[in-house]
Backbone as a chain_set.jsonl record, in Angstrom:
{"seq": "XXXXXXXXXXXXXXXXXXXXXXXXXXXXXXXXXXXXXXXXXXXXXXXXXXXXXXXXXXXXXXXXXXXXXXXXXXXXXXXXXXXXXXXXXXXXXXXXXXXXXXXXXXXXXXXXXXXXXXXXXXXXXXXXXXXXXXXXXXXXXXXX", "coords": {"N": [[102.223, 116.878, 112.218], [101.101, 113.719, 111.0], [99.361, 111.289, 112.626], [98.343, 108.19, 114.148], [96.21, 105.651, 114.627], [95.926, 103.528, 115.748], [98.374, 103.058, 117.838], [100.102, 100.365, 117.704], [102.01, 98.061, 119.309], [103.93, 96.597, 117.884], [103.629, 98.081, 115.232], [104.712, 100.162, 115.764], [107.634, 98.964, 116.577], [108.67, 98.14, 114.344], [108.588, 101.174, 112.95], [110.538, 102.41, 114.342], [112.693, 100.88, 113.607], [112.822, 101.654, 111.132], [112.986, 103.879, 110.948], [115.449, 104.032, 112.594], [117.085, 102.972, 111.025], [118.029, 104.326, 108.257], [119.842, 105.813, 108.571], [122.128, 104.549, 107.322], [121.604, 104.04, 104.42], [121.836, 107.097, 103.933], [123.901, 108.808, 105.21], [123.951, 111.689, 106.29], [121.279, 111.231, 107.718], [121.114, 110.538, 110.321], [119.385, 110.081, 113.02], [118.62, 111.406, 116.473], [117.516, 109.7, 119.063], [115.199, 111.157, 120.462], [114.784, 112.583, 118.156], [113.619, 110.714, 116.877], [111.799, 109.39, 118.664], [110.162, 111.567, 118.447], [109.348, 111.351, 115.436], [108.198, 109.034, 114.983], [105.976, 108.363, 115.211], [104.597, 109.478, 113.131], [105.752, 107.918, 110.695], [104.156, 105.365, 111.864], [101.233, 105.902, 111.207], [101.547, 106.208, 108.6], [102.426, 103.488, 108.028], [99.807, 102.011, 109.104], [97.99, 102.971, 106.535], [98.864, 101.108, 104.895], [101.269, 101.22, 103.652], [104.011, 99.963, 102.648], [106.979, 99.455, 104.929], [109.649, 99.29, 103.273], [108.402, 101.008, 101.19], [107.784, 103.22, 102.467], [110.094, 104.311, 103.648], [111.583, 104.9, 101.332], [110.053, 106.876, 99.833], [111.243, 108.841, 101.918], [114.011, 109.069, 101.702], [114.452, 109.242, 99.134], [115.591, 111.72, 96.491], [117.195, 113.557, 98.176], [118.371, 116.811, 99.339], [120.836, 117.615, 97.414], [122.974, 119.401, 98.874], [122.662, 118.17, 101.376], [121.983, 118.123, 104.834], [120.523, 120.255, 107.239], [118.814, 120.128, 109.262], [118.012, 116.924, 109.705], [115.686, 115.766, 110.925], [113.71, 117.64, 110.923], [113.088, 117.952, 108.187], [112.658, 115.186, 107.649], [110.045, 115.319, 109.157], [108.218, 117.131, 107.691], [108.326, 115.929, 105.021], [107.264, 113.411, 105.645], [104.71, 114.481, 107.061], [103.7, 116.057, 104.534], [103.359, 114.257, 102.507], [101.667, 112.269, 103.033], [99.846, 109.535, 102.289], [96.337, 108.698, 101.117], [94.056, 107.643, 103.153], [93.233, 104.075, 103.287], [90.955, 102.462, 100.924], [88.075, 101.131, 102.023], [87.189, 98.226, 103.534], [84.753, 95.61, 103.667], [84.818, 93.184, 106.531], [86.2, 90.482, 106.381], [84.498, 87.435, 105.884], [84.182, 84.976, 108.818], [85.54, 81.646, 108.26], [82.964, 78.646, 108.407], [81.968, 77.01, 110.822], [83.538, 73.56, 111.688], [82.889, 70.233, 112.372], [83.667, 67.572, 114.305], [83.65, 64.304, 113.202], [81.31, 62.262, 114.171], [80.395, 59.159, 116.296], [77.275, 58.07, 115.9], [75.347, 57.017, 118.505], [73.159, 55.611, 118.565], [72.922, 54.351, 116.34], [75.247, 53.537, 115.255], [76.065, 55.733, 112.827], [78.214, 57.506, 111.266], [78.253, 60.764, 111.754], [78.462, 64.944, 111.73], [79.02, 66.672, 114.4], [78.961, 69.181, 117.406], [78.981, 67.476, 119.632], [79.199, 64.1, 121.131], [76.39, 62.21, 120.569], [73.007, 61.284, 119.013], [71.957, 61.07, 115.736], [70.685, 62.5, 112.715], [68.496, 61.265, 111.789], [67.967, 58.935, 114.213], [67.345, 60.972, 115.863], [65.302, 62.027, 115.011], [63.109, 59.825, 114.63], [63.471, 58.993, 117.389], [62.082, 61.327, 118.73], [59.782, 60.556, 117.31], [58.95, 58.522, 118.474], [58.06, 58.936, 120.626], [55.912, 60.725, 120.234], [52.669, 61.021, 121.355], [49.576, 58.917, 119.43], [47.729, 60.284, 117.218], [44.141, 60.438, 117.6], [43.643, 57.882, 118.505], [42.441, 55.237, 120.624], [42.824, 54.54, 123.987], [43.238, 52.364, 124.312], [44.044, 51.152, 121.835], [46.548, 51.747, 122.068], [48.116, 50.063, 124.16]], "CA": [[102.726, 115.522, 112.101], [100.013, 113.007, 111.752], [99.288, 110.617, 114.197], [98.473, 106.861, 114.164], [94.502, 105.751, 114.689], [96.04, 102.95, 116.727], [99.656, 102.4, 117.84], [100.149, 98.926, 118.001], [103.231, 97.912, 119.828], [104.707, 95.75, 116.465], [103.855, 99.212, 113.738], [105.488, 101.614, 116.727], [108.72, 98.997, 116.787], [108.297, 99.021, 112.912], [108.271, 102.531, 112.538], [111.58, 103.087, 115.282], [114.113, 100.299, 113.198], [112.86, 102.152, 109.817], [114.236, 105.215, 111.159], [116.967, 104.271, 112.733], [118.378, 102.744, 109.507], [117.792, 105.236, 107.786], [121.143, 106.66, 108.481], [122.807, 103.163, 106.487], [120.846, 105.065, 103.056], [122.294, 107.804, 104.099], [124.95, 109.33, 106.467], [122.853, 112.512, 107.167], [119.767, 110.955, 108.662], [121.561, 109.947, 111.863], [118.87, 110.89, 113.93], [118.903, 110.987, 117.718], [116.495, 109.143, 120.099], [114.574, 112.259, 120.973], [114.222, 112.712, 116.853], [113.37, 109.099, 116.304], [110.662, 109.186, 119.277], [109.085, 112.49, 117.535], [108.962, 110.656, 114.313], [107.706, 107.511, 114.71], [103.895, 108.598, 115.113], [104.33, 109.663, 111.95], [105.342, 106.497, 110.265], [103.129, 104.328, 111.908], [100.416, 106.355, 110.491], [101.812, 105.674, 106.99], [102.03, 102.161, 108.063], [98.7, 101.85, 109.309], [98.083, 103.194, 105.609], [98.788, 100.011, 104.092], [102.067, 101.127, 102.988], [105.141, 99.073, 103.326], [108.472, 100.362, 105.211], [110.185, 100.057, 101.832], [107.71, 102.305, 100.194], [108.761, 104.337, 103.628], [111.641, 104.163, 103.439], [111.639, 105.215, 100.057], [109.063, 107.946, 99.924], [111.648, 109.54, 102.801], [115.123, 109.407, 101.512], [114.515, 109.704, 97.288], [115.498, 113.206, 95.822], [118.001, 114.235, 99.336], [119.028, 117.893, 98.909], [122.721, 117.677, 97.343], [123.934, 119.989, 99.703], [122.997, 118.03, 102.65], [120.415, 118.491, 105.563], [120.895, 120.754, 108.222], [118.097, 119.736, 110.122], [116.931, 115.729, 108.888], [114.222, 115.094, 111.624], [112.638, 118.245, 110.192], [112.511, 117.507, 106.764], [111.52, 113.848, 107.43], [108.647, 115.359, 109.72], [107.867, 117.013, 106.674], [108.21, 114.654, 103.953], [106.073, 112.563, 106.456], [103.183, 115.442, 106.649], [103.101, 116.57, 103.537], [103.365, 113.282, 101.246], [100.834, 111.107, 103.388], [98.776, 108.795, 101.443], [94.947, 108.668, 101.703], [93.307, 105.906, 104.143], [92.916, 102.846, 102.363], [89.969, 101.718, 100.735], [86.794, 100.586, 103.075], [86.624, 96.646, 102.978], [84.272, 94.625, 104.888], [85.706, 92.587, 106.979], [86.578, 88.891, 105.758], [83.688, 86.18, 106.329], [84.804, 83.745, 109.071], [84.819, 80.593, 107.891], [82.222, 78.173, 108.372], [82.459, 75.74, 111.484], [83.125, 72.322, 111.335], [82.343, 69.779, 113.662], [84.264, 66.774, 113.989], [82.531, 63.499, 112.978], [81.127, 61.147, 115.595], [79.3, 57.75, 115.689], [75.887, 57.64, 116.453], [74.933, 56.594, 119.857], [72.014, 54.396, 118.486], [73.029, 53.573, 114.922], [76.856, 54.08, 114.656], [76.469, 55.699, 111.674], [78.903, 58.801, 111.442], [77.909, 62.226, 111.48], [79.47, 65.758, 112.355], [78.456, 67.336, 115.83], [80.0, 69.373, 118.097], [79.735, 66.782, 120.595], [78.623, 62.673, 120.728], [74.773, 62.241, 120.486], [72.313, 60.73, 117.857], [72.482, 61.403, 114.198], [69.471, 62.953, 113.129], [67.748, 60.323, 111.668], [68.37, 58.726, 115.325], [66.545, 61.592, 116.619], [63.625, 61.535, 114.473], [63.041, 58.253, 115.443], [63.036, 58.575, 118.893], [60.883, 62.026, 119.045], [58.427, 60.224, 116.492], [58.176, 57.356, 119.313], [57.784, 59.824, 121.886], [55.224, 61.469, 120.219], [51.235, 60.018, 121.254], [49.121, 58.722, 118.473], [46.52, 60.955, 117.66], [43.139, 59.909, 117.353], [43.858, 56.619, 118.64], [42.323, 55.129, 122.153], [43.894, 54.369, 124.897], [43.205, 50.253, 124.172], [44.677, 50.827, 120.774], [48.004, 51.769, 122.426], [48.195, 49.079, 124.339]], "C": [[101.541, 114.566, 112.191], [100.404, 112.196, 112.48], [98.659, 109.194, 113.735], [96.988, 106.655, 115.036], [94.998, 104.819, 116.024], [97.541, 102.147, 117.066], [100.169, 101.278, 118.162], [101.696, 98.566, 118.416], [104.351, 97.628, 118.668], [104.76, 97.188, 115.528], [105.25, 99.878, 114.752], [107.117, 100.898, 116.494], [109.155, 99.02, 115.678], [109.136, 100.291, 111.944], [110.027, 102.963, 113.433], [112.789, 102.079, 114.45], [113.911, 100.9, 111.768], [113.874, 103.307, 109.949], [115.611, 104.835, 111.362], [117.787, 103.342, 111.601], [118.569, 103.361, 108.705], [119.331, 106.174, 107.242], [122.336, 105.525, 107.543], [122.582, 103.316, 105.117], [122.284, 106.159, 103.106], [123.166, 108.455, 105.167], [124.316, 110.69, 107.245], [122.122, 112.392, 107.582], [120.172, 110.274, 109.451], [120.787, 110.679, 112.375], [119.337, 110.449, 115.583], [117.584, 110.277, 118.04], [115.675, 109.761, 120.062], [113.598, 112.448, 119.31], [113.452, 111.173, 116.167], [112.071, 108.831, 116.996], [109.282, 110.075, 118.406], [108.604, 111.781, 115.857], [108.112, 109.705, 114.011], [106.32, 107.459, 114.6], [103.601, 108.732, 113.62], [104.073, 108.281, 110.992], [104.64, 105.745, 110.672], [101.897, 104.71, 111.423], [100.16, 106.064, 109.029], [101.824, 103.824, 107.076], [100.428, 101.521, 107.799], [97.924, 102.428, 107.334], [97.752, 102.411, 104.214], [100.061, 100.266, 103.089], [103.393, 100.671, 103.776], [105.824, 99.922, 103.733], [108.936, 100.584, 104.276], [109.74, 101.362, 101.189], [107.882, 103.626, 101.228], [109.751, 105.784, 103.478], [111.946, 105.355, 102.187], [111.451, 106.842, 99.506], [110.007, 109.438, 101.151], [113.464, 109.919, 102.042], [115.138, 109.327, 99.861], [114.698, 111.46, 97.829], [116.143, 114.118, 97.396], [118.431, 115.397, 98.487], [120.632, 117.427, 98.569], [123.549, 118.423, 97.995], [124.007, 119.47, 101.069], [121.807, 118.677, 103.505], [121.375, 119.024, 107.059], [120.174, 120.299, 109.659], [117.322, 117.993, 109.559], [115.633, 115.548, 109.389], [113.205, 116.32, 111.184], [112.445, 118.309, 108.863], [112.211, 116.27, 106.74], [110.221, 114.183, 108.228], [107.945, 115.802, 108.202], [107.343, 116.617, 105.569], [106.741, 113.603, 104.807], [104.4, 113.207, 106.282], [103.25, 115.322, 105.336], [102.74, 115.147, 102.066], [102.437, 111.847, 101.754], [99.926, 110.92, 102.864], [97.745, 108.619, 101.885], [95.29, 107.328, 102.365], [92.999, 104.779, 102.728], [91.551, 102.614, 101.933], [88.78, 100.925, 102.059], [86.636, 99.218, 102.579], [85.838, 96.363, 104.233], [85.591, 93.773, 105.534], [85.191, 90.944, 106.872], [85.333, 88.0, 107.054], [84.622, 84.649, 107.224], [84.384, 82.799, 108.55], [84.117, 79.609, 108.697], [83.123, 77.194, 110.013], [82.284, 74.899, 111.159], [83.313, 71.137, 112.003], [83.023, 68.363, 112.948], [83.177, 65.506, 114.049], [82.763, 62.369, 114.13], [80.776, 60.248, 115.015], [78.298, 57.902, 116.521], [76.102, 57.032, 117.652], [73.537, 55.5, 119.355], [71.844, 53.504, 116.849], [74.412, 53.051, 114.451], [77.279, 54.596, 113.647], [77.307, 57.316, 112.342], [78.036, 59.862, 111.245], [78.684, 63.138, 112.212], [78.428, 66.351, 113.055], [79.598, 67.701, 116.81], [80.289, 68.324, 119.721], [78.508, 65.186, 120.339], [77.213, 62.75, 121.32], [74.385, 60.7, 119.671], [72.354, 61.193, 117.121], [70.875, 61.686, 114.228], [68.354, 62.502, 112.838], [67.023, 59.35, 113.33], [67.081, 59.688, 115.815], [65.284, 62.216, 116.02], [62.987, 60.671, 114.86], [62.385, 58.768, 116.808], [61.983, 60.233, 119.246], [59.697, 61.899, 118.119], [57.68, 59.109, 117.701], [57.724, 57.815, 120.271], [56.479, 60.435, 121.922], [53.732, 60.732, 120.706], [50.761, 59.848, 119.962], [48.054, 59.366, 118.315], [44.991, 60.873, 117.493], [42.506, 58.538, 117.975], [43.103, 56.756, 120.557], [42.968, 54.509, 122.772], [43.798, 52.249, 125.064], [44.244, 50.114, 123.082], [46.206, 50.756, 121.574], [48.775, 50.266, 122.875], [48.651, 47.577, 123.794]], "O": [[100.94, 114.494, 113.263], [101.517, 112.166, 113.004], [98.472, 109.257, 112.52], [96.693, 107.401, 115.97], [94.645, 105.141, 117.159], [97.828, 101.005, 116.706], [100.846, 101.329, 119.188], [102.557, 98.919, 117.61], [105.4, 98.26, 118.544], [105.866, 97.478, 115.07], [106.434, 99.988, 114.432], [108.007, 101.715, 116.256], [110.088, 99.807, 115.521], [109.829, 100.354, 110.928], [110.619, 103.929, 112.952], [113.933, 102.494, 114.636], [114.883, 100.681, 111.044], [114.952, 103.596, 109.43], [116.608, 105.109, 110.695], [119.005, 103.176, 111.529], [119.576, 103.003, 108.095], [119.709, 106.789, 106.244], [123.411, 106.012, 107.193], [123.395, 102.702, 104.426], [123.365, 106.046, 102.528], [122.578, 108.427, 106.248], [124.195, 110.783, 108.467], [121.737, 113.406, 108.164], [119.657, 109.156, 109.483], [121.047, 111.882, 112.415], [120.098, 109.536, 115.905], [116.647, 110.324, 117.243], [114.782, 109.135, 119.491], [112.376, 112.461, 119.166], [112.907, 110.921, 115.092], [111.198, 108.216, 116.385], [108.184, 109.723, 117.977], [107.471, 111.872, 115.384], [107.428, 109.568, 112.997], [105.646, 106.63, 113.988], [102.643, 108.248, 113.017], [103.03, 107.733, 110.635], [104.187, 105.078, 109.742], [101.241, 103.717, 111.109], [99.121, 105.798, 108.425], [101.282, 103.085, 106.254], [99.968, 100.882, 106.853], [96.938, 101.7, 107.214], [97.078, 102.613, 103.203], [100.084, 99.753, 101.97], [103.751, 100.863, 104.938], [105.71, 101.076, 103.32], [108.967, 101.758, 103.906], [110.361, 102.357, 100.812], [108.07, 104.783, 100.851], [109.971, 106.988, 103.346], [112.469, 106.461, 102.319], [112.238, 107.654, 99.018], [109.612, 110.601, 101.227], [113.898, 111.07, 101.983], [116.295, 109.388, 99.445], [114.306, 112.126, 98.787], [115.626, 115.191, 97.706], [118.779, 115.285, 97.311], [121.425, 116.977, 99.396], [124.763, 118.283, 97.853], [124.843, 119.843, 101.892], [120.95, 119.464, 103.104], [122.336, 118.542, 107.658], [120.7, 120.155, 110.763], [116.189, 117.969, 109.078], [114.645, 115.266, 108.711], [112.003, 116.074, 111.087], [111.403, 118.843, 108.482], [111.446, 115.956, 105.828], [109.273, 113.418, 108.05], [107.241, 114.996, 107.594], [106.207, 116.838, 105.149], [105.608, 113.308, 104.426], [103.391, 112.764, 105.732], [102.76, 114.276, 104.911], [102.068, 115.236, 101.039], [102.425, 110.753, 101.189], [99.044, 111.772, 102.755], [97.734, 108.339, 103.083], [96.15, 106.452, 102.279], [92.641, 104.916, 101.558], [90.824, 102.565, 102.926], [89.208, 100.128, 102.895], [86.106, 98.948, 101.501], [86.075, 96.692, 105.395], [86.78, 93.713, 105.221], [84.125, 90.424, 107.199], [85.276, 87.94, 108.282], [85.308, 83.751, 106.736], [83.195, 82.685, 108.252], [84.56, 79.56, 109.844], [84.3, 76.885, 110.194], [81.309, 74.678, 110.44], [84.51, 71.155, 112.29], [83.028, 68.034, 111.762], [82.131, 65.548, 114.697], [83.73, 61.856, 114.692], [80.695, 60.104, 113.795], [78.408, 57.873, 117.747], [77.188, 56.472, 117.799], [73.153, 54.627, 120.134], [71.129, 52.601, 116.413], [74.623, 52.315, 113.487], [78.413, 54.371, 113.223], [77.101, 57.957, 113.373], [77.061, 59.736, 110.505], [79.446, 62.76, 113.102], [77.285, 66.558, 112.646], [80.639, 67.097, 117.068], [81.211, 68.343, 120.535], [77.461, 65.137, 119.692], [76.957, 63.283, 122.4], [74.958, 59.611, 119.633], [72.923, 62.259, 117.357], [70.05, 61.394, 115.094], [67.299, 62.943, 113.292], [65.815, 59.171, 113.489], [65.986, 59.202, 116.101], [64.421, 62.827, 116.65], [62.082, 60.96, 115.643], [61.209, 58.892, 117.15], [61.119, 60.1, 120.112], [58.804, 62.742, 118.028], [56.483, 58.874, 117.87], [56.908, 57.156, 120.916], [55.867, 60.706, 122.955], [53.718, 59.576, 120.284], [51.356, 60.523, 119.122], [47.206, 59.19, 119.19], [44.769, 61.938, 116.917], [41.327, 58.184, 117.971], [43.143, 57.679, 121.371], [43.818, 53.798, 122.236], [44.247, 51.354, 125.779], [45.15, 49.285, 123.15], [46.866, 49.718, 121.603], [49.616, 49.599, 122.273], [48.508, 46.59, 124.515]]}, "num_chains": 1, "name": "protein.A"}
């Protein structure tokens, strides 16, 4: 029976109302509790998959013997093993997007700009670490 990389509470409850409707398809796949617990690893596996419940669903109760199932939870373990779809495709994983910083007003110009928090704009702070800076060459009269 496979097994599920990571049972996430939501696939696992998922995977336990697929089954138990199962029997609303059909009148022979009334499973019990006991058959519904053993199962469910399975489907969430196929979940995890990237395939819908429908396609489930589907993939489980097409082509029922016409005479009827003596045992269902072992021919849906079955059906489950033997008809599980490769792993999905390898994607990166999606570029967060970009931050974006709400716009302030200058502290020494008022002009707007975006920062994550209220300052000087960066003109603003050119400025003031150009005035900061000494003059170089210059003597100490020139300053003056």
């Amino acid at each position: 029976m496979p097994r599920p990389a990571y049972p996430a509470p939501a696939a696992l409850q998922a995977a336990v109302d697929l089954l138990s409707g199962l029997r609303r398809h059909d009148p022979h796949l009334l499973l019990s509790a006991d058959d519904t617990a053993h199962l469910t690893p399975g489907v969430v596996a196929w979940l995890e998959r990237e395939v819908s419940p429908a396609a489930v669903r589907h993939a489980l109760i097409t082509d029922l013997p016409p005479e009827g199932l003596r045992r269902p939870a072992a021919f849906l373990a079955h059906r489950l093993t033997a008809q599980l779809p490769p792993l999905p495709p390898f994607r990166a994983p999606a570029a967060s997007p970009p931050v974006r910083h709400p716009v302030q007003n200058c502290d020494g110009c008022d002009r707007g700009f975006r920062a994550a928090a209220p300052g000087r704009c960066r003109d603003c702070r050119t400025d003031d670490s150009a005035a900061a800076r000494p003059l170089t060459g210059a003597s100490d009269d020139a300053r003056q």
